[in-house]
Amino acid sequence: MMGTITGRTRVVGVWGHPVGHSRSPIMHNAALSALGLDWVYTAFDVPPARLADAVAGVRGLNLVGVNVTVPLKEQVPPFLDTLSDEARRIGAVNTIVNKDGRLHGDSTDGGGFLRALAEAGRPELFGQRALLLGAGGSARAVAFALAGQGCEVTVANRTGEKAHALAQAVSRCYRGRASAAGWGEDAGRADLIVNATSLGLSPHGNAMPALPPGVLDTRPFVYDLIYNPLETRLLQAAREAGCSVSNGLSMLVWQGALSLSLWTGRPLSEMPIAAMVRAVSPLAPEHPVLG
Ligand code: NAP
């Protein structure tokens, strides 16, 4: 539980639309408590049409910063004063840091995803083949992160043009390391499958993304960015096919820890990962099953 709110309590939070389902407030307030900071983390429902007002509010109310989630990540960069190289590369921001009224945008999704993979026992990505489902804001972060580690990335998305555009953007940055494939069409062997679509996300029905036939036969590692439900139909099918799997809780924790590190200016090693994991894990509080 967070401590008493005082006249000195500072505010940090998350913007989304909708945002009521977010687990970030529970996770971050546990972290703030563990760090002994007199800050409170809350959720703000920001319709895209009010984004400019919300950005002005960060300066006007001297917020510490905010996380930004669906559907605002790709809309917010033009409103900010500076962007990290990562945010500029992927064209999306999930963390705003208020530096004395100057707003800096960064993205911790890619870094959080890579740490989640490492934690799940997949640290070696060089030369591996990844099939990435989706071409939205988080898929962009994942595609650049994987290609940056030397992975060959195939992007498949319902809207094919977006898959092509993402593959081209990644390939411009990491010479030819990405290509696009049709949604559900054969793209060759995959060592890693990542679901970065919202297919399977509660409460919209646990739908299954389109997979190329036989792609689970070679037992790729399957990571689903979704963590609600903890086991999507994709993860269930992959587990039943004998694949190692992981859900998105681990990425939630690591991208959050990286954001917290940016806001506090303290190294990632000082972030209270165990408290954050405990706060978001509904399964086993001491040793949660992240995958
Ligand atoms: P987004 O920008 O809105 O992108 C949504 C993606 O899902 C697009 O590729 C979209 O395809 C696809 N999609 C949506 N409905 C579909 C349908 N009916 N059939 C096929 N494809 C469909 O969202 P995002 O920010 O990238 O987030 C995607 C997912 O990642 C969400 O479930 C989110 O909760 C999760 N996420 C998790 C974490 C974490 O820390 N674990 C972090 C970020 C995001 P089109 O382009 O064809 O519309």
mmCIF file of C-alpha atoms and ligand atoms in Angstrom:
data_model
loop_
_atom_site.group_PDB
_atom_site.id
_atom_site.type_symbol
_atom_site.label_atom_id
_atom_site.label_comp_id
_atom_site.label_asym_id
_atom_site.label_seq_id
_atom_site.Cartn_x
_atom_site.Cartn_y
_atom_site.Cartn_z
ATOM 1 C CA MET A 1 0.000 0.000 0.000
ATOM 2 C CA MET A 2 1.142 3.537 -0.682
ATOM 3 C CA GLY A 3 1.838 5.851 2.271
ATOM 4 C CA THR A 4 -0.079 8.962 3.280
ATOM 5 C CA ILE A 5 -0.494 11.621 0.606
ATOM 6 C CA THR A 6 1.009 14.868 1.874
ATOM 7 C CA GLY A 7 1.389 18.405 0.631
ATOM 8 C CA ARG A 8 4.739 17.351 -0.856
ATOM 9 C CA THR A 9 3.511 14.232 -2.653
ATOM 10 C CA ARG A 10 4.413 14.318 -6.341
ATOM 11 C CA VAL A 11 2.351 12.732 -9.091
ATOM 12 C CA VAL A 12 3.339 10.343 -11.853
ATOM 13 C CA GLY A 13 0.947 8.238 -13.874
ATOM 14 C CA VAL A 14 -0.206 6.517 -17.030
ATOM 15 C CA TRP A 15 -2.278 7.846 -19.921
ATOM 16 C CA GLY A 16 -4.394 5.596 -22.095
ATOM 17 C CA HIS A 17 -7.862 5.431 -23.603
ATOM 18 C CA PRO A 18 -9.336 3.347 -22.066
ATOM 19 C CA VAL A 19 -6.968 2.906 -19.128
ATOM 20 C CA GLY A 20 -9.083 1.482 -16.295
ATOM 21 C CA HIS A 21 -7.739 -2.055 -16.880
ATOM 22 C CA SER A 22 -4.092 -1.025 -16.439
ATOM 23 C CA ARG A 23 -2.015 -2.806 -13.805
ATOM 24 C CA SER A 24 0.640 -0.092 -13.900
ATOM 25 C CA PRO A 25 -0.790 1.881 -10.910
ATOM 26 C CA ILE A 26 -0.694 -1.194 -8.649
ATOM 27 C CA MET A 27 2.801 -2.111 -9.821
ATOM 28 C CA HIS A 28 4.285 1.381 -9.632
ATOM 29 C CA ASN A 29 2.739 2.292 -6.280
ATOM 30 C CA ALA A 30 4.275 -0.889 -4.834
ATOM 31 C CA ALA A 31 7.616 0.194 -6.315
ATOM 32 C CA LEU A 32 7.332 3.776 -5.008
ATOM 33 C CA SER A 33 6.546 2.422 -1.577
ATOM 34 C CA ALA A 34 9.553 0.075 -1.702
ATOM 35 C CA LEU A 35 11.769 2.998 -2.759
ATOM 36 C CA GLY A 36 10.365 5.199 0.038
ATOM 37 C CA LEU A 37 9.420 7.970 -2.412
ATOM 38 C CA ASP A 38 6.654 10.456 -1.548
ATOM 39 C CA TRP A 39 5.109 10.032 -5.012
ATOM 40 C CA VAL A 40 1.783 8.610 -6.125
ATOM 41 C CA TYR A 41 1.092 6.880 -9.477
ATOM 42 C CA THR A 42 -2.378 7.171 -10.948
ATOM 43 C CA ALA A 43 -4.191 6.487 -14.243
ATOM 44 C CA PHE A 44 -5.616 9.199 -16.518
ATOM 45 C CA ASP A 45 -8.081 8.432 -19.298
ATOM 46 C CA VAL A 46 -6.910 10.760 -22.071
ATOM 47 C CA PRO A 47 -8.981 10.743 -25.283
ATOM 48 C CA PRO A 48 -6.698 11.425 -28.274
ATOM 49 C CA ALA A 49 -8.463 14.778 -28.873
ATOM 50 C CA ARG A 50 -7.316 15.966 -25.388
ATOM 51 C CA LEU A 51 -3.686 14.910 -25.754
ATOM 52 C CA ALA A 52 -2.378 18.479 -26.194
ATOM 53 C CA ASP A 53 -4.184 19.562 -23.002
ATOM 54 C CA ALA A 54 -2.773 16.572 -21.134
ATOM 55 C CA VAL A 55 0.781 17.422 -22.230
ATOM 56 C CA ALA A 56 0.296 21.036 -21.090
ATOM 57 C CA GLY A 57 -0.925 19.612 -17.766
ATOM 58 C CA VAL A 58 2.389 17.822 -17.155
ATOM 59 C CA ARG A 59 4.180 21.179 -17.242
ATOM 60 C CA GLY A 60 1.402 23.139 -15.516
ATOM 61 C CA LEU A 61 1.035 20.695 -12.625
ATOM 62 C CA ASN A 62 4.733 19.770 -12.496
ATOM 63 C CA LEU A 63 4.114 16.023 -12.749
ATOM 64 C CA VAL A 64 7.222 13.831 -12.431
ATOM 65 C CA GLY A 65 6.353 12.224 -15.751
ATOM 66 C CA VAL A 66 3.938 9.751 -17.281
ATOM 67 C CA ASN A 67 3.693 6.446 -19.033
ATOM 68 C CA VAL A 68 1.768 6.495 -22.311
ATOM 69 C CA THR A 69 -0.186 3.532 -23.613
ATOM 70 C CA VAL A 70 -2.700 2.562 -26.338
ATOM 71 C CA PRO A 71 -3.727 4.501 -28.430
ATOM 72 C CA LEU A 72 -1.481 7.484 -27.637
ATOM 73 C CA LYS A 73 2.099 6.173 -27.966
ATOM 74 C CA GLU A 74 2.516 7.085 -31.608
ATOM 75 C CA GLN A 75 0.538 10.333 -31.315
ATOM 76 C CA VAL A 76 2.487 11.942 -28.482
ATOM 77 C CA PRO A 77 6.027 12.485 -29.939
ATOM 78 C CA PRO A 78 5.222 15.776 -31.782
ATOM 79 C CA PHE A 79 4.066 17.346 -28.500
ATOM 80 C CA LEU A 80 7.379 16.757 -26.688
ATOM 81 C CA ASP A 81 10.550 18.882 -26.498
ATOM 82 C CA THR A 82 13.114 16.102 -26.984
ATOM 83 C CA LEU A 83 13.083 12.396 -27.902
ATOM 84 C CA SER A 84 15.537 9.612 -27.148
ATOM 85 C CA ASP A 85 17.170 7.915 -30.147
ATOM 86 C CA GLU A 86 15.042 4.849 -29.403
ATOM 87 C CA ALA A 87 11.762 6.814 -29.404
ATOM 88 C CA ARG A 88 12.756 8.598 -32.614
ATOM 89 C CA ARG A 89 13.691 5.299 -34.296
ATOM 90 C CA ILE A 90 10.450 3.523 -33.459
ATOM 91 C CA GLY A 91 8.219 6.604 -33.719
ATOM 92 C CA ALA A 92 6.542 5.963 -30.365
ATOM 93 C CA VAL A 93 6.884 7.073 -26.738
ATOM 94 C CA ASN A 94 5.804 5.143 -23.658
ATOM 95 C CA THR A 95 7.603 7.290 -21.059
ATOM 96 C CA ILE A 96 7.637 11.076 -20.659
ATOM 97 C CA VAL A 97 10.116 12.608 -18.220
ATOM 98 C CA ASN A 98 9.489 16.171 -17.002
ATOM 99 C CA LYS A 99 12.886 17.861 -16.708
ATOM 100 C CA ASP A 100 12.022 21.274 -15.200
ATOM 101 C CA GLY A 101 9.236 21.853 -17.697
ATOM 102 C CA ARG A 102 11.039 20.350 -20.692
ATOM 103 C CA LEU A 103 9.373 17.102 -21.677
ATOM 104 C CA HIS A 104 11.586 14.252 -22.853
ATOM 105 C CA GLY A 105 10.054 11.206 -24.584
ATOM 106 C CA ASP A 106 11.560 7.743 -24.400
ATOM 107 C CA SER A 107 10.462 4.171 -25.058
ATOM 108 C CA THR A 108 11.181 1.372 -22.605
ATOM 109 C CA ASP A 109 9.059 -1.265 -24.388
ATOM 110 C CA GLY A 110 11.914 -2.700 -26.468
ATOM 111 C CA GLY A 111 14.357 -2.794 -23.540
ATOM 112 C CA GLY A 112 11.681 -4.299 -21.298
ATOM 113 C CA PHE A 113 10.907 -6.949 -23.905
ATOM 114 C CA LEU A 114 14.576 -7.941 -24.257
ATOM 115 C CA ARG A 115 14.995 -8.244 -20.493
ATOM 116 C CA ALA A 116 11.829 -10.343 -20.326
ATOM 117 C CA LEU A 117 13.246 -12.690 -22.993
ATOM 118 C CA ALA A 118 16.554 -12.954 -21.151
ATOM 119 C CA GLU A 119 14.718 -13.754 -17.932
ATOM 120 C CA ALA A 120 12.805 -16.488 -19.768
ATOM 121 C CA GLY A 121 16.118 -18.030 -20.805
ATOM 122 C CA ARG A 122 16.390 -16.606 -24.358
ATOM 123 C CA PRO A 123 19.408 -14.290 -24.092
ATOM 124 C CA GLU A 124 21.020 -15.317 -27.416
ATOM 125 C CA LEU A 125 19.146 -13.742 -30.310
ATOM 126 C CA PHE A 126 21.898 -13.250 -32.889
ATOM 127 C CA GLY A 127 21.061 -15.137 -36.103
ATOM 128 C CA GLN A 128 17.726 -16.372 -34.746
ATOM 129 C CA ARG A 129 14.576 -16.103 -36.866
ATOM 130 C CA ALA A 130 11.596 -14.340 -35.298
ATOM 131 C CA LEU A 131 8.017 -14.212 -36.524
ATOM 132 C CA LEU A 132 6.426 -11.038 -35.182
ATOM 133 C CA LEU A 133 2.625 -10.860 -35.243
ATOM 134 C CA GLY A 134 1.391 -7.262 -35.353
ATOM 135 C CA ALA A 135 2.653 -3.903 -36.591
ATOM 136 C CA GLY A 136 1.235 -1.486 -33.987
ATOM 137 C CA GLY A 137 3.097 0.600 -31.419
ATOM 138 C CA SER A 138 4.457 -2.262 -29.333
ATOM 139 C CA ALA A 139 5.285 -4.376 -32.394
ATOM 140 C CA ARG A 140 7.458 -1.482 -33.634
ATOM 141 C CA ALA A 141 9.398 -1.486 -30.351
ATOM 142 C CA VAL A 142 9.796 -5.287 -30.436
ATOM 143 C CA ALA A 143 10.849 -5.365 -34.120
ATOM 144 C CA PHE A 144 13.621 -2.777 -33.615
ATOM 145 C CA ALA A 145 14.744 -4.446 -30.385
ATOM 146 C CA LEU A 146 15.025 -7.893 -32.008
ATOM 147 C CA ALA A 147 16.750 -6.632 -35.158
ATOM 148 C CA GLY A 148 19.143 -4.645 -32.966
ATOM 149 C CA GLN A 149 20.180 -7.943 -31.360
ATOM 150 C CA GLY A 150 20.910 -9.521 -34.753
ATOM 151 C CA CYS A 151 17.613 -11.368 -35.171
ATOM 152 C CA GLU A 152 16.019 -11.857 -38.614
ATOM 153 C CA VAL A 153 12.489 -10.537 -38.159
ATOM 154 C CA THR A 154 9.452 -11.434 -40.278
ATOM 155 C CA VAL A 155 6.486 -9.144 -39.627
ATOM 156 C CA ALA A 156 2.943 -10.411 -40.265
ATOM 157 C CA ASN A 157 -0.034 -8.162 -39.693
ATOM 158 C CA ARG A 158 -3.744 -8.134 -40.571
ATOM 159 C CA THR A 159 -3.193 -4.854 -42.409
ATOM 160 C CA GLY A 160 -0.410 -5.921 -44.760
ATOM 161 C CA GLU A 161 0.770 -2.397 -45.662
ATOM 162 C CA LYS A 162 1.653 -1.738 -42.033
ATOM 163 C CA ALA A 163 3.730 -4.930 -41.916
ATOM 164 C CA HIS A 164 5.612 -3.831 -45.058
ATOM 165 C CA ALA A 165 6.143 -0.310 -43.708
ATOM 166 C CA LEU A 166 7.509 -1.638 -40.407
ATOM 167 C CA ALA A 167 9.784 -4.176 -42.134
ATOM 168 C CA GLN A 168 11.153 -1.422 -44.379
ATOM 169 C CA ALA A 169 11.765 0.942 -41.446
ATOM 170 C CA VAL A 170 13.601 -1.780 -39.499
ATOM 171 C CA SER A 171 15.627 -2.824 -42.547
ATOM 172 C CA ARG A 172 16.713 0.765 -43.211
ATOM 173 C CA CYS A 173 18.087 0.896 -39.692
ATOM 174 C CA TYR A 174 19.444 -2.679 -39.471
ATOM 175 C CA ARG A 175 20.404 -3.586 -43.043
ATOM 176 C CA GLY A 176 17.831 -6.023 -44.385
ATOM 177 C CA ARG A 177 17.118 -7.741 -41.077
ATOM 178 C CA ALA A 178 13.322 -7.531 -41.517
ATOM 179 C CA SER A 179 10.778 -8.639 -44.094
ATOM 180 C CA ALA A 180 7.001 -8.849 -44.295
ATOM 181 C CA ALA A 181 4.816 -11.913 -44.761
ATOM 182 C CA GLY A 182 1.090 -12.325 -45.355
ATOM 183 C CA TRP A 183 -1.125 -12.782 -42.282
ATOM 184 C CA GLY A 184 -1.097 -16.544 -41.612
ATOM 185 C CA GLU A 185 1.090 -17.308 -44.654
ATOM 186 C CA ASP A 186 4.180 -19.500 -44.519
ATOM 187 C CA ALA A 187 7.266 -17.444 -43.647
ATOM 188 C CA GLY A 188 9.687 -20.318 -43.099
ATOM 189 C CA ARG A 189 11.075 -21.687 -39.843
ATOM 190 C CA ALA A 190 10.774 -19.507 -36.727
ATOM 191 C CA ASP A 191 12.891 -19.861 -33.571
ATOM 192 C CA LEU A 192 10.807 -17.278 -31.799
ATOM 193 C CA ILE A 193 7.166 -16.178 -32.239
ATOM 194 C CA VAL A 194 6.010 -12.933 -30.644
ATOM 195 C CA ASN A 195 2.369 -11.889 -30.469
ATOM 196 C CA ALA A 196 2.231 -8.079 -30.401
ATOM 197 C CA THR A 197 -1.363 -7.859 -31.591
ATOM 198 C CA SER A 198 -4.257 -7.280 -29.228
ATOM 199 C CA LEU A 199 -5.795 -10.592 -30.345
ATOM 200 C CA GLY A 200 -6.469 -12.577 -27.209
ATOM 201 C CA LEU A 201 -6.650 -9.517 -24.952
ATOM 202 C CA SER A 202 -9.455 -9.646 -22.385
ATOM 203 C CA PRO A 203 -12.358 -8.700 -22.489
ATOM 204 C CA HIS A 204 -12.575 -8.806 -26.287
ATOM 205 C CA GLY A 205 -12.600 -12.610 -26.463
ATOM 206 C CA ASN A 206 -9.616 -14.922 -26.412
ATOM 207 C CA ALA A 207 -9.036 -14.929 -30.157
ATOM 208 C CA MET A 208 -6.131 -16.741 -31.805
ATOM 209 C CA PRO A 209 -3.853 -14.832 -34.201
ATOM 210 C CA ALA A 210 -3.392 -16.417 -37.632
ATOM 211 C CA LEU A 211 -0.320 -18.694 -37.628
ATOM 212 C CA PRO A 212 1.379 -20.199 -40.675
ATOM 213 C CA PRO A 213 0.599 -23.926 -40.899
ATOM 214 C CA GLY A 214 3.063 -26.151 -39.029
ATOM 215 C CA VAL A 215 5.009 -23.233 -37.519
ATOM 216 C CA LEU A 216 4.750 -24.696 -33.997
ATOM 217 C CA ASP A 217 6.115 -28.079 -35.143
ATOM 218 C CA THR A 218 9.729 -26.978 -34.705
ATOM 219 C CA ARG A 219 8.912 -25.847 -31.145
ATOM 220 C CA PRO A 220 9.765 -22.159 -31.309
ATOM 221 C CA PHE A 221 9.798 -20.109 -28.112
ATOM 222 C CA VAL A 222 6.480 -18.198 -27.984
ATOM 223 C CA TYR A 223 6.116 -14.852 -26.200
ATOM 224 C CA ASP A 224 2.718 -13.126 -25.950
ATOM 225 C CA LEU A 225 2.781 -9.463 -24.924
ATOM 226 C CA ILE A 226 -0.695 -9.960 -23.473
ATOM 227 C CA TYR A 227 -0.872 -10.710 -19.741
ATOM 228 C CA ASN A 228 -4.651 -10.580 -19.319
ATOM 229 C CA PRO A 229 -5.517 -13.430 -19.568
ATOM 230 C CA LEU A 230 -2.260 -14.987 -18.348
ATOM 231 C CA GLU A 231 -2.594 -17.765 -20.916
ATOM 232 C CA THR A 232 -3.980 -16.703 -24.278
ATOM 233 C CA ARG A 233 -5.183 -19.307 -26.752
ATOM 234 C CA LEU A 234 -1.920 -18.791 -28.600
ATOM 235 C CA LEU A 235 0.143 -19.639 -25.518
ATOM 236 C CA GLN A 236 -2.088 -22.599 -24.739
ATOM 237 C CA ALA A 237 -1.715 -23.975 -28.265
ATOM 238 C CA ALA A 238 2.049 -23.429 -28.178
ATOM 239 C CA ARG A 239 2.408 -25.059 -24.765
ATOM 240 C CA GLU A 240 0.356 -28.044 -25.938
ATOM 241 C CA ALA A 241 2.638 -28.303 -28.993
ATOM 242 C CA GLY A 242 5.631 -28.602 -26.635
ATOM 243 C CA CYS A 243 6.947 -25.030 -27.007
ATOM 244 C CA SER A 244 8.381 -22.961 -24.163
ATOM 245 C CA VAL A 245 6.105 -19.976 -23.623
ATOM 246 C CA SER A 246 5.914 -16.737 -21.665
ATOM 247 C CA ASN A 247 3.196 -14.129 -21.189
ATOM 248 C CA GLY A 248 3.621 -10.349 -21.075
ATOM 249 C CA LEU A 249 3.797 -9.885 -17.291
ATOM 250 C CA SER A 250 7.586 -9.987 -17.361
ATOM 251 C CA MET A 251 7.709 -7.267 -20.041
ATOM 252 C CA LEU A 252 5.225 -5.185 -18.048
ATOM 253 C CA VAL A 253 7.526 -5.320 -15.041
ATOM 254 C CA TRP A 254 10.774 -4.613 -16.918
ATOM 255 C CA GLN A 255 9.438 -1.758 -19.059
ATOM 256 C CA GLY A 256 7.978 -0.278 -15.857
ATOM 257 C CA ALA A 257 11.278 -0.638 -14.014
ATOM 258 C CA LEU A 258 13.096 1.086 -16.880
ATOM 259 C CA SER A 259 10.558 3.972 -16.774
ATOM 260 C CA LEU A 260 10.997 4.270 -13.017
ATOM 261 C CA SER A 261 14.742 4.385 -13.481
ATOM 262 C CA LEU A 262 14.310 7.293 -15.940
ATOM 263 C CA TRP A 263 12.030 9.241 -13.587
ATOM 264 C CA THR A 264 14.160 8.708 -10.479
ATOM 265 C CA GLY A 265 17.552 8.988 -12.203
ATOM 266 C CA ARG A 266 18.604 5.845 -10.326
ATOM 267 C CA PRO A 267 20.131 2.774 -12.015
ATOM 268 C CA LEU A 268 17.941 -0.155 -13.032
ATOM 269 C CA SER A 269 19.790 -2.341 -10.516
ATOM 270 C CA GLU A 270 18.232 -0.263 -7.712
ATOM 271 C CA MET A 271 14.663 -0.741 -8.930
ATOM 272 C CA PRO A 272 12.507 -2.966 -6.644
ATOM 273 C CA ILE A 273 11.766 -5.685 -9.202
ATOM 274 C CA ALA A 274 10.566 -8.246 -6.644
ATOM 275 C CA ALA A 275 7.994 -5.825 -5.192
ATOM 276 C CA MET A 276 6.777 -4.982 -8.692
ATOM 277 C CA VAL A 277 6.458 -8.648 -9.644
ATOM 278 C CA ARG A 278 4.575 -9.404 -6.426
ATOM 279 C CA ALA A 279 2.181 -6.530 -7.089
ATOM 280 C CA VAL A 280 1.168 -7.694 -10.561
ATOM 281 C CA SER A 281 1.260 -11.423 -10.080
ATOM 282 C CA PRO A 282 -2.118 -12.900 -9.168
ATOM 283 C CA LEU A 283 -0.705 -16.425 -8.981
ATOM 284 C CA ALA A 284 2.025 -17.026 -6.453
ATOM 285 C CA PRO A 285 3.068 -13.856 -4.640
ATOM 286 C CA GLU A 286 6.566 -15.037 -3.675
ATOM 287 C CA HIS A 287 7.598 -16.833 -6.860
ATOM 288 C CA PRO A 288 5.142 -15.775 -9.536
ATOM 289 C CA VAL A 289 4.854 -17.722 -12.736
ATOM 290 C CA LEU A 290 5.730 -15.092 -15.314
ATOM 291 C CA GLY A 291 5.527 -17.457 -18.202
HETATM 292 P P1 NAP B 1 -1.853 -1.136 -31.281
HETATM 293 O O1 NAP B 1 -0.812 -0.137 -31.667
HETATM 294 O O2 NAP B 1 -3.275 -0.704 -31.221
HETATM 295 O O3 NAP B 1 -1.718 -2.372 -32.340
HETATM 296 C C1 NAP B 1 -2.670 -3.413 -32.340
HETATM 297 C C2 NAP B 1 -2.207 -4.540 -33.232
HETATM 298 O O4 NAP B 1 -3.162 -5.614 -33.134
HETATM 299 C C3 NAP B 1 -2.152 -4.158 -34.720
HETATM 300 O O5 NAP B 1 -1.108 -4.876 -35.331
HETATM 301 C C4 NAP B 1 -3.518 -4.646 -35.232
HETATM 302 O O6 NAP B 1 -3.544 -4.963 -36.607
HETATM 303 C C5 NAP B 1 -3.684 -5.934 -34.436
HETATM 304 N N1 NAP B 1 -5.097 -6.317 -34.340
HETATM 305 C C6 NAP B 1 -6.043 -5.721 -33.576
HETATM 306 N N2 NAP B 1 -7.233 -6.354 -33.759
HETATM 307 C C7 NAP B 1 -7.017 -7.351 -34.655
HETATM 308 C C8 NAP B 1 -7.849 -8.347 -35.249
HETATM 309 N N3 NAP B 1 -9.140 -8.432 -34.948
HETATM 310 N N4 NAP B 1 -7.289 -9.227 -36.124
HETATM 311 C C9 NAP B 1 -5.954 -9.150 -36.417
HETATM 312 N N5 NAP B 1 -5.124 -8.223 -35.891
HETATM 313 C C10 NAP B 1 -5.645 -7.330 -35.023
HETATM 314 O O7 NAP B 1 -1.538 -1.777 -29.860
HETATM 315 P P2 NAP B 1 -0.110 -2.000 -29.157
HETATM 316 O O8 NAP B 1 0.233 -0.866 -28.287
HETATM 317 O O9 NAP B 1 0.886 -2.396 -30.187
HETATM 318 O O10 NAP B 1 -0.456 -3.233 -28.186
HETATM 319 C C11 NAP B 1 -0.647 -4.541 -28.713
HETATM 320 C C12 NAP B 1 -0.793 -5.539 -27.582
HETATM 321 O O11 NAP B 1 0.383 -5.575 -26.783
HETATM 322 C C13 NAP B 1 -1.938 -5.185 -26.625
HETATM 323 O O12 NAP B 1 -2.621 -6.393 -26.320
HETATM 324 C C14 NAP B 1 -1.234 -4.634 -25.393
HETATM 325 O O13 NAP B 1 -1.985 -4.891 -24.215
HETATM 326 C C15 NAP B 1 0.064 -5.444 -25.405
HETATM 327 N N6 NAP B 1 1.202 -4.742 -24.746
HETATM 328 C C16 NAP B 1 1.792 -5.354 -23.664
HETATM 329 C C17 NAP B 1 2.886 -4.752 -23.052
HETATM 330 C C18 NAP B 1 3.544 -5.415 -21.882
HETATM 331 O O14 NAP B 1 4.295 -4.750 -21.150
HETATM 332 N N7 NAP B 1 3.341 -6.702 -21.675
HETATM 333 C C19 NAP B 1 3.394 -3.525 -23.532
HETATM 334 C C20 NAP B 1 2.763 -2.938 -24.624
HETATM 335 C C21 NAP B 1 1.661 -3.562 -25.233
HETATM 336 P P3 NAP B 1 -3.944 -3.838 -37.711
HETATM 337 O O15 NAP B 1 -2.713 -3.044 -37.954
HETATM 338 O O16 NAP B 1 -4.385 -4.642 -38.868
HETATM 339 O O17 NAP B 1 -5.063 -3.018 -37.107
#
